[in-house]
Tab-separated table of C-alpha atoms in Angstrom:
chain	number	residue	atom	x	y	z
F	1	MET	CA	86.477	88.562	116.069
F	2	LEU	CA	85.030	87.099	112.868
F	3	TYR	CA	86.438	83.652	113.632
F	4	ARG	CA	85.381	83.743	117.308
F	5	VAL	CA	81.780	84.798	116.616
F	6	GLY	CA	81.533	82.637	113.502
F	7	LYS	CA	82.547	79.551	115.462
F	8	LYS	CA	79.816	80.144	118.059
F	9	ILE	CA	77.159	80.818	115.396
F	10	SER	CA	78.162	77.720	113.416
F	11	LEU	CA	77.949	75.572	116.571
F	12	ALA	CA	74.494	77.029	117.305
F	13	ALA	CA	73.426	76.195	113.742
F	14	ASN	CA	74.064	72.523	114.575
F	15	LYS	CA	74.723	71.507	110.963
F	16	PRO	CA	78.013	69.617	111.037
F	17	GLU	CA	77.592	68.673	107.363
F	18	PHE	CA	78.070	72.340	106.503
F	19	LYS	CA	81.702	73.366	106.098
F	20	TRP	CA	81.457	76.700	107.900
F	21	GLU	CA	84.137	79.190	106.909
F	22	PHE	CA	84.253	82.934	107.577
F	23	TYR	CA	86.082	85.408	105.360
F	24	LEU	CA	86.754	89.127	105.570
F	25	ILE	CA	86.803	91.002	102.255
F	26	ASN	CA	88.742	94.254	102.124
F	27	ASP	CA	86.085	96.522	100.619
F	28	LYS	CA	84.225	99.647	101.796
F	29	SER	CA	80.805	98.067	101.195
F	30	LYS	CA	78.569	97.638	104.207
F	31	ASN	CA	77.484	94.165	103.258
F	32	ALA	CA	77.891	90.439	103.844
F	33	PHE	CA	76.777	87.283	102.075
F	34	CYS	CA	76.754	83.519	102.471
F	35	LEU	CA	77.185	80.795	99.897
F	36	PRO	CA	75.354	77.481	100.203
F	37	GLY	CA	77.127	75.126	102.555
F	38	GLY	CA	78.315	77.766	105.007
F	39	LYS	CA	80.884	80.035	103.367
F	40	VAL	CA	80.236	83.462	104.940
F	41	PHE	CA	81.831	86.669	103.649
F	42	VAL	CA	81.824	90.005	105.483
F	43	TYR	CA	83.116	93.264	104.011
F	44	THR	CA	85.476	95.447	106.050
F	45	GLY	CA	83.108	98.388	105.447
F	46	LEU	CA	80.453	96.597	107.470
F	47	MET	CA	82.932	95.831	110.238
F	48	GLN	CA	83.478	99.592	110.660
F	49	ILE	CA	79.972	100.026	112.085
F	50	ILE	CA	80.021	96.872	114.240
F	51	SER	CA	80.788	97.712	117.867
F	52	ASN	CA	80.953	94.282	119.501
F	53	ASP	CA	80.581	90.525	119.135
F	54	ASP	CA	76.807	90.722	119.593
F	55	GLU	CA	76.370	93.024	116.590
F	56	LEU	CA	78.616	90.793	114.491
F	57	ALA	CA	76.503	87.825	115.647
F	58	THR	CA	73.504	89.660	114.145
F	59	VAL	CA	75.193	89.662	110.747
F	60	LEU	CA	76.626	86.140	110.933
F	61	GLY	CA	73.371	84.717	112.288
F	62	HIS	CA	71.487	86.340	109.414
F	63	GLU	CA	73.913	85.008	106.792
F	64	ALA	CA	74.017	81.526	108.330
F	65	ALA	CA	70.203	81.533	108.323
F	66	HIS	CA	70.201	82.041	104.546
F	67	ALA	CA	72.312	78.891	104.155
F	68	LEU	CA	70.308	76.862	106.671
F	69	LEU	CA	66.989	77.874	105.129
F	70	ARG	CA	68.319	77.081	101.630
F	71	HIS	CA	67.360	80.467	100.257
F	72	GLY	CA	69.866	80.184	97.405
F	73	ALA	CA	68.294	76.951	96.187
F	74	GLU	CA	64.780	78.377	96.539
F	75	ARG	CA	65.740	81.458	94.541
F	76	SER	CA	67.303	79.294	91.850
F	77	SER	CA	64.118	77.205	91.603
F	78	MET	CA	61.940	80.316	91.395
F	79	ASP	CA	64.174	81.759	88.702
F	80	SER	CA	63.913	78.511	86.711
F	81	VAL	CA	60.118	78.660	86.867
F	82	ARG	CA	60.181	82.310	85.829
F	83	SER	CA	62.531	81.555	82.915
F	84	GLY	CA	60.326	78.679	81.781
F	85	ALA	CA	57.209	80.837	81.877
F	86	GLY	CA	59.036	83.552	79.934
F	87	LEU	CA	60.090	81.031	77.289
F	88	VAL	CA	56.521	79.758	76.904
F	89	LEU	CA	55.274	83.349	76.564
F	90	ALA	CA	57.969	84.115	73.965
F	91	ILE	CA	57.026	81.063	71.877
F	92	ILE	CA	53.318	81.888	72.037
F	93	MET	CA	53.867	85.569	71.203
F	94	GLN	CA	56.246	84.752	68.346
F	95	ALA	CA	53.593	82.474	66.823
F	96	ALA	CA	50.517	84.600	67.565
F	97	ALA	CA	51.762	88.187	67.341
F	98	PRO	CA	55.445	88.383	66.385
F	99	LYS	CA	55.228	92.155	66.095
F	100	TYR	CA	54.530	92.380	69.851
F	101	ALA	CA	56.783	89.561	71.055
F	102	ASN	CA	59.573	91.865	72.196
F	103	ILE	CA	57.204	94.164	74.079
F	104	ALA	CA	55.502	91.195	75.776
F	105	ASN	CA	58.872	89.711	76.747
F	106	ASN	CA	60.066	92.992	78.273
F	107	ALA	CA	56.775	93.504	80.120
F	108	PHE	CA	56.937	89.941	81.473
F	109	ASN	CA	60.523	90.364	82.684
F	110	ILE	CA	59.836	93.676	84.421
F	111	SER	CA	56.556	92.602	86.013
F	112	SER	CA	57.715	89.138	87.116
F	113	ASN	CA	60.791	90.684	88.696
F	114	ALA	CA	58.901	93.476	90.484
F	115	LEU	CA	55.854	91.431	91.488
F	116	VAL	CA	57.358	87.986	92.183
F	117	MET	CA	61.142	87.833	92.493
F	118	LEU	CA	61.817	90.984	94.525
F	119	PRO	CA	59.034	90.419	97.101
F	120	TYR	CA	60.208	86.798	97.395
F	121	SER	CA	63.758	88.020	98.028
F	122	ARG	CA	62.572	90.538	100.637
F	123	SER	CA	60.634	87.807	102.451
F	124	HIS	CA	63.818	85.701	102.519
F	125	GLU	CA	65.672	88.601	104.128
F	126	LEU	CA	63.055	89.018	106.857
F	127	GLU	CA	63.011	85.260	107.441
F	128	ALA	CA	66.827	85.255	107.737
F	129	ASP	CA	66.659	88.186	110.167
F	130	LYS	CA	64.224	86.273	112.391
F	131	TYR	CA	66.095	82.977	112.287
F	132	GLY	CA	69.388	84.839	112.652
F	133	VAL	CA	68.206	86.319	115.960
F	134	GLU	CA	67.301	82.800	117.111
F	135	LEU	CA	70.828	81.635	116.199
F	136	MET	CA	72.294	84.588	118.122
F	137	ILE	CA	70.372	83.569	121.222
F	138	LYS	CA	71.389	79.888	120.876
F	139	ALA	CA	75.018	81.015	120.545
F	140	GLY	CA	74.766	83.072	123.743
F	141	TYR	CA	74.581	86.567	122.256
F	142	ASP	CA	72.270	89.375	123.341
F	143	PRO	CA	69.509	89.778	120.712
F	144	ARG	CA	68.996	93.433	121.679
F	145	TYR	CA	72.135	94.159	119.672
F	146	ALA	CA	70.291	93.110	116.517
F	147	LEU	CA	68.200	96.216	117.036
F	148	SER	CA	71.213	98.485	117.570
F	149	PHE	CA	72.895	97.000	114.484
F	150	TRP	CA	69.897	97.681	112.214
F	151	GLN	CA	69.504	101.172	113.646
F	152	LYS	CA	73.136	101.844	112.700
F	153	MET	CA	72.568	100.437	109.222
F	154	SER	CA	69.540	102.671	108.823
F	155	ALA	CA	71.494	105.730	109.952
F	156	ASN	CA	74.202	104.975	107.376
F	157	LYS	CA	71.968	105.176	104.316
F	158	SER	CA	68.991	107.001	102.972
F	159	SER	CA	65.732	105.212	103.492
F	160	GLY	CA	63.302	104.736	100.712
F	161	ASN	CA	60.681	102.529	99.238
F	162	ASP	CA	61.749	98.894	99.073
F	163	PHE	CA	59.480	98.051	96.098
F	164	PHE	CA	62.407	97.764	93.656
F	165	SER	CA	64.876	96.408	96.211
F	166	THR	CA	66.019	92.876	96.979
F	167	HIS	CA	66.029	93.802	100.684
F	168	PRO	CA	63.253	95.102	102.930
F	169	SER	CA	63.575	98.623	104.251
F	170	ASP	CA	65.538	99.062	107.463
F	171	GLU	CA	62.306	100.332	109.033
F	172	LYS	CA	60.595	96.983	108.351
F	173	ARG	CA	63.583	95.101	109.698
F	174	ILE	CA	63.711	97.221	112.849
F	175	LYS	CA	59.970	96.770	113.383
F	176	GLN	CA	60.301	92.979	113.065
F	177	ILE	CA	63.311	92.888	115.430
F	178	LYS	CA	61.315	94.891	118.010
F	179	GLU	CA	58.468	92.374	117.696
F	180	ILE	CA	60.880	89.473	118.172
F	181	LEU	CA	62.425	91.114	121.232
F	182	ALA	CA	58.967	91.732	122.718
F	183	GLN	CA	58.309	87.991	122.525
């Protein structure tokens, strides 16, 4: 199933320079991830809630979208900028107020993560959801199953505020999928 759906998604992605490969990891986690260049990994725990090829296409389309949109490279660039800014702050604080340098460094790390990095990551997830649905459609899958997949994911965990999360809430994802389907 993983190979069959992965092949169709990779053809829809139309990036022959990517070396698309699909791997199943024997782990209870309900998760998947993609490395740059098209190496997609899906956990067996996630496969337990997937009912059909269309729902798997939701996951593989989403993960392929991360690679196609170069989210890993963007995150790395953002992290480099954040690290550079933190270094400049540390140098300034060490020279101007060494007694408060540690406090300033901790405050910078917490605030830049919560106010810049995490929202940036959540926006990547929503962008990958949207582009992933487009890949599903190009590959011949029914995009309505993206909605059923995210409803299952939501039912399998407690919902909460996504402020400190790398991923948007399932409610936001479901809302966006409904908007896409309405179009």
